[in-house]
Amino acid sequence: MKYVDYIVVGGGIAGSVLSYTLMKYGASVQMFDQPNANKSSVVASGLWNPVVLKRMKKVWKADEMMESLQSVYPAMENWTQGTFYEPLPIRRVFHNAGEQNQWIAHSDHPGFSPYLDERISDVPNRILADHGSGLMKLTGRVQVNAMLEAVKAKLKAVDSYTEATFDWDAVESHGDGVKYGSLGAHAIISCEGAQSALGESRLDVRGFAPVKGEVITVQLKEDLGKECIHQGHFMIGDGKAEALVGATYAWDGFHNGPTLAKREELEAHVQKVWDGEFKTVAHRAGIRPAVKDRKPLVGPHPKVKNVWIFNGMGSRAVLMTPYLAQNLVEHFMYGAPLLTECLPERMMK
Ligand SMILES: Cc1cc2nc3c(=O)[nH]c(=O)nc-3n(C[C@H](O)[C@H](O)[C@H](O)COP(=O)(O)OP(=O)(O)OC[C@H]3O[C@@H](n4cnc5c(N)ncnc54)[C@H](O)[C@@H]3O)c2cc1C
């Protein structure tokens, strides 16, 4: 029988960052992942941004999350010998003079000044806008697919990765821990993402309010350069005359895949902001595992012994997971307090 400290169920952003963090702190891990072309993490644009641009508000625990993010992803690159961490300023394009003034006022505020460049700059060639733009500092992108593949390869190399659906019905209690076939473990951590959010896991986890999102990739006649532009939707140039455009929001049609209506919404956006020809070359949909009260689910399962939940990252998995993984692992290792706002038991009442 093989023993590990933790079985991690799910190999999306949540399971991958958590597995890395557990191993960094000296724990052994066995990850189970059923690759799924529509998993949220595969579709994600991979951006991180500690400021909610529409409302000019900082994200919950933005400063702490940024501190973890800036050390964890470079360390994961080192650990995996992969390349996926890309700091990149997000360019907020202003729709009117009011938005411009709001930006100037915020960039002067000590809470926001680390995140907003106070200068108003011109927009790149061929972007249609009349009121200039502001650049965000400390934002960027994780190339999510490259990160997931790098972690998978690293785990495979030490026989810590199983490509299979984890069967919750086959879990047995075993001493102080659990047994799953010929595998023994101290505990299991569910990082089942969208599958849990849609109620498709055998493990009962409550509190989700899933949100569907769609993105298109457009081929441009002229290159936008390596730019990330926010004008209501994002347009992210890759420097090779292609751009990723998204994302949309919908609260139904979770199983319908990419839809014509959302493709048209995104193409209409490109027509409005881009002065040039373009052609849609890819279109994908995914489900964000969002939670009703917009806080993730991190902590012990309220009803099942030795089972933990690490889920509910909504639309900010890249920003949130390094900090939340560190919090959970420091709880396992040193008894550090868990974040009460994130405890799954709040949804079981
Ligand atoms: C269009 C779109 C754009 C987005 N853009 C961004 C962005 O720019 N920045 C950002 O931070 N977030 C973004 N998100 C949100 C982000 O994608 C999600 O929050 C994140 O991917 C969730 O990751 P996860 O690991 O929790 O879940 P998932 O990505 O759903 O991964 C879960 C994995 O677990 C596997 N699994 C589930 N159950 C089992 C089981 N029983 N056995 C084995 N395997 C199992 C699944 O097959 C899957 O591989 C976006 C989402 C969408 C849809």
Coordinates of C-alpha atoms and ligand atoms in Angstrom, one line a residue:
M1 CA 0.0 0.0 0.0
K2 CA 1.2 3.5 -0.9
Y3 CA 0.8 6.3 1.7
V4 CA 0.7 10.0 0.9
D5 CA -0.1 13.0 3.1
Y6 CA -2.8 14.4 0.9
I7 CA -4.9 13.2 -2.1
V8 CA -5.7 16.3 -4.3
V9 CA -8.7 15.8 -6.5
G10 CA -8.6 18.1 -9.6
G11 CA -5.7 19.5 -11.6
G12 CA -7.0 22.9 -12.6
I13 CA -5.5 26.2 -11.3
A14 CA -6.6 25.4 -7.7
G15 CA -5.3 21.8 -7.5
S16 CA -2.1 22.6 -9.2
V17 CA -1.1 25.6 -7.1
L18 CA -2.2 23.8 -3.9
S19 CA -0.2 20.6 -4.8
Y20 CA 2.9 22.8 -5.4
T21 CA 2.4 24.6 -2.0
L22 CA 1.9 21.3 -0.1
M23 CA 5.1 19.8 -1.6
K24 CA 7.0 23.0 -0.9
Y25 CA 6.1 22.6 2.7
G26 CA 7.3 19.0 2.7
A27 CA 4.0 17.1 2.3
S28 CA 3.6 14.3 -0.2
V29 CA 0.7 14.4 -2.6
Q30 CA -1.2 12.2 -5.1
M31 CA -3.2 14.3 -7.6
F32 CA -6.2 12.8 -9.4
D33 CA -7.3 14.7 -12.5
Q34 CA -9.7 13.8 -15.2
P35 CA -8.6 16.1 -18.1
N36 CA -11.6 18.0 -19.4
A37 CA -11.3 20.2 -22.4
N38 CA -13.9 22.6 -21.0
K39 CA -12.5 22.9 -17.5
S40 CA -12.5 26.5 -16.5
S41 CA -8.8 26.7 -16.1
V42 CA -8.1 25.7 -19.8
V43 CA -10.4 28.5 -21.0
A44 CA -9.2 31.2 -18.5
S45 CA -7.5 34.2 -19.9
G46 CA -5.1 33.9 -16.9
L47 CA -5.1 37.6 -16.0
W48 CA -4.5 38.9 -12.5
N49 CA -5.6 42.3 -11.4
P50 CA -6.1 43.3 -7.8
V51 CA -8.4 46.2 -8.7
V52 CA -12.1 45.9 -9.8
L53 CA -11.9 48.3 -12.8
K54 CA -15.6 48.9 -13.2
R55 CA -16.0 50.1 -9.6
M56 CA -12.4 51.2 -8.9
K57 CA -12.3 49.1 -5.7
K58 CA -9.5 46.9 -4.5
V59 CA -10.3 43.1 -4.4
W60 CA -10.7 41.5 -1.0
K61 CA -7.2 41.1 0.6
A62 CA -5.6 42.5 -2.6
D63 CA -2.3 43.4 -0.9
E64 CA -1.8 40.1 0.8
M65 CA -2.8 38.2 -2.4
M66 CA -0.4 40.2 -4.5
E67 CA 2.5 39.4 -2.1
S68 CA 1.8 35.7 -2.4
L69 CA 1.3 35.8 -6.2
Q70 CA 4.6 37.6 -6.8
S71 CA 6.6 34.9 -5.0
V72 CA 4.6 31.8 -5.8
Y73 CA 4.4 31.8 -9.6
P74 CA 8.1 32.6 -10.2
A75 CA 8.9 29.8 -7.6
M76 CA 6.6 27.4 -9.5
E77 CA 8.5 28.3 -12.7
N78 CA 11.7 27.4 -11.0
W79 CA 10.3 24.2 -9.5
T80 CA 8.9 23.0 -12.8
Q81 CA 11.5 24.6 -15.1
G82 CA 8.4 26.0 -17.0
T83 CA 7.7 29.5 -18.3
F84 CA 4.2 30.9 -17.6
Y85 CA 4.4 34.0 -15.4
E86 CA 4.1 37.2 -17.4
P87 CA 3.8 40.5 -15.6
L88 CA 2.0 42.9 -18.0
P89 CA 0.4 46.2 -17.4
I90 CA -3.4 46.2 -18.0
R91 CA -4.4 49.3 -20.0
R92 CA -7.7 50.8 -18.8
V93 CA -9.2 52.8 -21.7
F94 CA -11.4 55.7 -20.5
H95 CA -14.9 56.1 -21.9
N96 CA -15.3 59.7 -20.8
A97 CA -13.5 62.6 -18.9
G98 CA -15.2 61.5 -15.6
E99 CA -13.4 58.1 -15.7
Q100 CA -10.1 59.9 -16.5
N101 CA -10.6 62.2 -13.4
Q102 CA -11.5 59.2 -11.2
W103 CA -8.3 57.5 -12.3
I104 CA -6.2 60.5 -11.5
A105 CA -7.8 60.9 -8.0
H106 CA -7.4 57.2 -7.2
S107 CA -3.7 57.0 -8.4
D108 CA -2.9 59.7 -5.8
H109 CA -4.5 57.7 -3.0
P110 CA -1.9 55.7 -0.9
G111 CA -4.0 52.5 -1.1
F112 CA -4.2 52.6 -4.9
S113 CA -0.9 54.2 -5.9
P114 CA 1.0 50.9 -5.9
Y115 CA -1.5 49.7 -8.5
L116 CA -2.2 52.7 -10.8
D117 CA 0.2 54.7 -12.9
E118 CA -0.9 58.4 -12.5
R119 CA 0.0 59.3 -16.1
I120 CA -2.7 59.5 -18.7
S121 CA -1.3 57.9 -21.9
D122 CA -2.3 57.6 -25.5
V123 CA -3.9 54.3 -26.7
P124 CA -2.0 52.0 -29.1
N125 CA -2.3 52.4 -32.8
R126 CA -5.7 51.3 -34.2
I127 CA -7.5 51.2 -30.8
L128 CA -10.5 53.5 -31.1
A129 CA -10.8 55.7 -28.0
D130 CA -11.2 59.5 -27.4
H131 CA -10.2 59.9 -23.7
G132 CA -6.8 58.2 -23.4
S133 CA -5.9 55.4 -21.0
G134 CA -4.2 54.6 -17.7
L135 CA -1.7 51.8 -17.1
M136 CA -2.0 49.5 -14.1
K137 CA 1.0 48.4 -12.3
L138 CA 1.6 44.9 -10.8
T139 CA -0.9 43.2 -13.1
G140 CA -0.2 40.4 -15.6
R141 CA -1.0 37.0 -16.9
V142 CA -0.3 33.4 -16.1
Q143 CA -0.2 31.2 -19.2
V144 CA -2.5 28.8 -17.5
N145 CA -2.2 25.8 -19.9
A146 CA 1.6 26.0 -19.7
M147 CA 1.4 26.1 -15.9
L148 CA -1.0 23.1 -15.6
E149 CA 1.1 21.0 -18.0
A150 CA 4.4 21.9 -16.2
V151 CA 2.9 20.9 -12.8
K152 CA 1.5 17.7 -14.3
A153 CA 4.9 16.8 -15.7
K154 CA 6.6 17.5 -12.4
L155 CA 4.1 15.3 -10.5
K156 CA 4.2 12.5 -13.1
A157 CA 8.0 12.4 -12.7
V158 CA 7.7 11.5 -9.1
D159 CA 4.7 9.2 -9.6
S160 CA 2.3 11.6 -7.9
Y161 CA -0.2 12.1 -10.7
T162 CA -3.1 9.8 -11.7
E163 CA -5.1 10.6 -14.8
A164 CA -8.5 9.3 -13.7
T165 CA -11.8 10.3 -12.2
F166 CA -11.6 10.1 -8.5
D167 CA -14.5 7.9 -7.2
W168 CA -15.8 9.4 -3.9
D169 CA -17.9 6.2 -3.3
A170 CA -14.7 4.2 -3.1
V171 CA -13.2 6.2 -0.1
E172 CA -13.0 4.3 3.1
S173 CA -12.0 5.4 6.6
H174 CA -8.6 4.0 7.7
G175 CA -7.2 4.7 11.1
D176 CA -6.9 8.5 11.5
G177 CA -7.1 8.9 7.7
V178 CA -8.6 7.5 4.6
K179 CA -8.0 4.6 2.1
Y180 CA -8.7 4.7 -1.6
G181 CA -8.0 1.4 -3.2
S182 CA -4.3 0.7 -2.5
L183 CA -3.6 4.3 -1.5
G184 CA -3.7 5.5 2.1
A185 CA -3.7 9.2 3.0
H186 CA -4.1 11.6 5.9
A187 CA -6.8 13.5 4.1
I188 CA -8.4 14.3 0.7
I189 CA -8.7 17.9 -0.7
S190 CA -11.4 18.5 -3.3
C191 CA -10.3 21.0 -6.0
E192 CA -13.0 19.9 -8.4
G193 CA -13.8 23.4 -9.6
A194 CA -16.6 23.8 -12.2
Q195 CA -17.7 20.1 -11.8
S196 CA -18.5 20.7 -8.1
A197 CA -20.1 24.1 -8.9
L198 CA -22.4 22.4 -11.3
G199 CA -23.4 19.8 -8.7
E200 CA -21.7 17.0 -10.8
S201 CA -19.4 15.8 -8.0
R202 CA -20.5 12.9 -5.7
L203 CA -19.1 15.1 -2.9
D204 CA -21.8 17.4 -1.7
V205 CA -20.4 21.0 -1.6
R206 CA -22.9 23.8 -1.3
G207 CA -23.0 27.5 -1.9
F208 CA -22.0 27.8 -5.6
A209 CA -23.4 30.3 -8.1
P210 CA -21.6 29.2 -11.3
V211 CA -21.0 31.8 -14.0
K212 CA -20.5 30.8 -17.7
G213 CA -17.9 32.7 -19.7
E214 CA -16.9 32.7 -23.3
V215 CA -13.8 34.0 -25.2
I216 CA -12.9 34.3 -28.8
T217 CA -9.5 34.5 -30.5
V218 CA -9.3 36.9 -33.4
Q219 CA -6.7 37.2 -36.1
L220 CA -5.8 40.8 -36.9
K221 CA -4.5 42.3 -40.1
E222 CA -2.1 44.4 -38.1
D223 CA -0.5 43.4 -34.9
L224 CA -1.7 44.9 -31.6
G225 CA 1.6 44.0 -29.9
K226 CA 1.9 42.5 -26.4
E227 CA -0.9 44.6 -24.9
C228 CA -3.8 43.9 -22.5
I229 CA -6.5 46.4 -23.1
H230 CA -9.6 46.8 -20.9
Q231 CA -12.6 48.7 -22.5
G232 CA -15.5 46.8 -20.8
H233 CA -14.1 43.6 -22.3
F234 CA -10.5 42.6 -22.5
M235 CA -8.5 42.5 -25.7
I236 CA -5.1 40.7 -25.1
G237 CA -2.6 40.9 -27.9
D238 CA 0.0 38.2 -28.2
G239 CA 2.5 40.1 -30.4
K240 CA 1.8 37.7 -33.3
A241 CA -1.3 39.4 -34.9
E242 CA -3.7 37.5 -32.8
A243 CA -5.8 38.7 -29.8
L244 CA -7.9 37.0 -27.1
V245 CA -11.1 38.8 -26.5
G246 CA -13.5 38.3 -23.6
A247 CA -14.9 37.4 -21.4
T248 CA -18.7 37.2 -21.3
Y249 CA -20.9 36.4 -18.3
A250 CA -24.1 34.2 -18.2
W251 CA -26.0 32.4 -15.5
D252 CA -27.6 29.7 -17.6
G253 CA -26.9 27.4 -20.5
F254 CA -24.0 25.8 -18.7
H255 CA -24.0 22.7 -20.9
N256 CA -24.5 24.4 -24.2
G257 CA -20.8 25.2 -24.9
P258 CA -19.9 28.3 -27.0
T259 CA -22.9 30.2 -28.3
L260 CA -23.5 32.3 -31.3
A261 CA -25.0 35.2 -29.2
K262 CA -21.9 35.6 -27.1
R263 CA -19.6 35.3 -30.2
E264 CA -21.6 38.1 -31.8
E265 CA -21.3 40.2 -28.6
L266 CA -17.5 39.8 -28.6
E267 CA -17.2 40.5 -32.3
A268 CA -19.3 43.6 -31.9
H269 CA -16.9 44.7 -29.2
V270 CA -13.9 44.3 -31.5
Q271 CA -15.7 46.2 -34.2
K272 CA -16.3 49.0 -31.8
V273 CA -12.8 49.3 -30.4
W274 CA -10.5 48.1 -33.3
D275 CA -9.9 50.1 -36.4
G276 CA -9.0 47.2 -38.7
E277 CA -10.0 43.9 -40.2
F278 CA -10.2 40.8 -38.0
K279 CA -11.4 37.2 -38.3
T280 CA -12.5 35.0 -35.4
V281 CA -10.4 31.8 -35.4
A282 CA -11.4 30.2 -32.1
H283 CA -14.2 30.4 -29.6
R284 CA -14.4 28.7 -26.2
A285 CA -16.6 28.5 -23.2
G286 CA -16.0 27.5 -19.6
I287 CA -17.7 27.7 -16.2
R288 CA -16.4 29.9 -13.4
P289 CA -16.8 28.1 -10.0
A290 CA -18.2 31.2 -8.3
V291 CA -19.8 31.3 -4.8
K292 CA -23.0 33.1 -3.8
D293 CA -21.3 35.4 -1.4
R294 CA -18.3 35.9 -3.7
K295 CA -15.8 34.4 -1.2
P296 CA -14.0 31.1 -2.0
L297 CA -14.6 27.8 -0.2
V298 CA -11.5 26.8 1.8
G299 CA -11.6 24.6 4.8
P300 CA -12.9 21.3 6.2
H301 CA -15.9 19.7 4.6
P302 CA -18.7 20.3 7.2
K303 CA -20.0 16.7 7.1
V304 CA -17.3 14.4 5.8
K305 CA -14.3 13.6 8.0
N306 CA -10.8 14.0 6.6
V307 CA -12.1 15.8 3.5
W308 CA -11.2 19.4 2.7
I309 CA -12.5 21.8 0.1
F310 CA -10.4 24.2 -2.0
N311 CA -12.7 25.7 -4.5
G312 CA -14.9 28.7 -5.4
M313 CA -12.2 30.9 -7.1
G314 CA -14.8 32.5 -9.3
S315 CA -13.2 34.8 -11.9
R316 CA -10.0 35.5 -9.9
A317 CA -8.3 32.1 -9.5
V318 CA -4.9 33.3 -10.6
L319 CA -4.9 36.0 -8.0
M320 CA -6.5 34.2 -5.1
T321 CA -5.0 30.6 -5.2
P322 CA -1.4 31.3 -4.1
Y323 CA -2.5 33.2 -1.0
L324 CA -5.4 30.8 -0.1
A325 CA -3.2 27.7 -0.7
Q326 CA -0.5 29.1 1.6
N327 CA -3.2 29.8 4.3
L328 CA -4.5 26.3 4.1
V329 CA -1.1 24.6 4.1
E330 CA 0.1 26.7 7.0
H331 CA -3.0 25.6 8.8
F332 CA -2.1 21.9 8.1
M333 CA 1.5 22.4 9.1
Y334 CA 1.4 24.8 12.0
G335 CA -2.2 25.2 13.0
A336 CA -2.4 28.7 11.5
P337 CA -6.0 30.0 11.7
L338 CA -8.2 29.5 8.6
L339 CA -10.0 32.5 7.0
T340 CA -13.4 32.4 8.6
E341 CA -15.0 34.2 5.6
C342 CA -14.0 31.2 3.5
L343 CA -15.1 28.3 5.7
P344 CA -17.4 25.9 3.7
E345 CA -19.6 25.4 6.8
R346 CA -21.2 28.9 6.3
M347 CA -23.0 27.4 3.3
M348 CA -24.4 24.4 5.1
K349 CA -26.5 26.2 7.6
Ligands
LIG1 C1 -14.0 32.5 -20.1 C2 -13.3 32.5 -18.8 C3 -12.2 33.4 -18.6 C4 -11.6 33.5 -17.3 N1 -10.6 34.3 -17.2 C5 -9.9 34.4 -16.0 C6 -8.8 35.2 -15.8 O1 -8.4 36.0 -16.7 N2 -8.2 35.2 -14.6 C7 -8.6 34.4 -13.6 O2 -8.0 34.4 -12.5 N3 -9.6 33.5 -13.7 C8 -10.3 33.5 -14.9 N4 -11.3 32.7 -15.1 C9 -11.8 31.9 -13.9 C10 -10.9 30.7 -13.7 O3 -10.8 30.0 -15.0 C11 -11.5 29.7 -12.7 O4 -11.7 30.4 -11.5 C12 -10.5 28.6 -12.4 O5 -10.0 28.0 -13.6 C13 -11.0 27.5 -11.5 O6 -10.0 26.6 -11.3 P1 -10.3 25.2 -10.6 O7 -9.0 24.5 -10.5 O8 -11.0 25.5 -9.3 O9 -11.4 24.4 -11.4 P2 -11.3 23.8 -12.9 O10 -10.6 24.6 -13.8 O11 -12.7 23.4 -13.2 O12 -10.5 22.4 -12.7 C14 -11.0 21.3 -12.0 C15 -10.3 20.1 -12.5 O13 -10.7 19.0 -11.6 C16 -11.1 17.9 -12.5 N5 -12.0 17.1 -11.7 C17 -13.2 17.4 -11.1 N6 -13.7 16.4 -10.5 C18 -12.9 15.4 -10.6 C19 -12.8 14.0 -10.1 N7 -13.8 13.5 -9.3 N8 -11.8 13.2 -10.4 C20 -10.8 13.7 -11.1 N9 -10.7 15.0 -11.6 C21 -11.8 15.8 -11.3 C22 -11.7 18.5 -13.7 O14 -11.8 17.6 -14.8 C23 -10.7 19.7 -13.9 O15 -9.6 19.2 -14.6 C24 -12.0 32.6 -16.3 C25 -13.0 31.7 -16.5 C26 -13.7 31.6 -17.8 C27 -14.7 30.6 -18.0

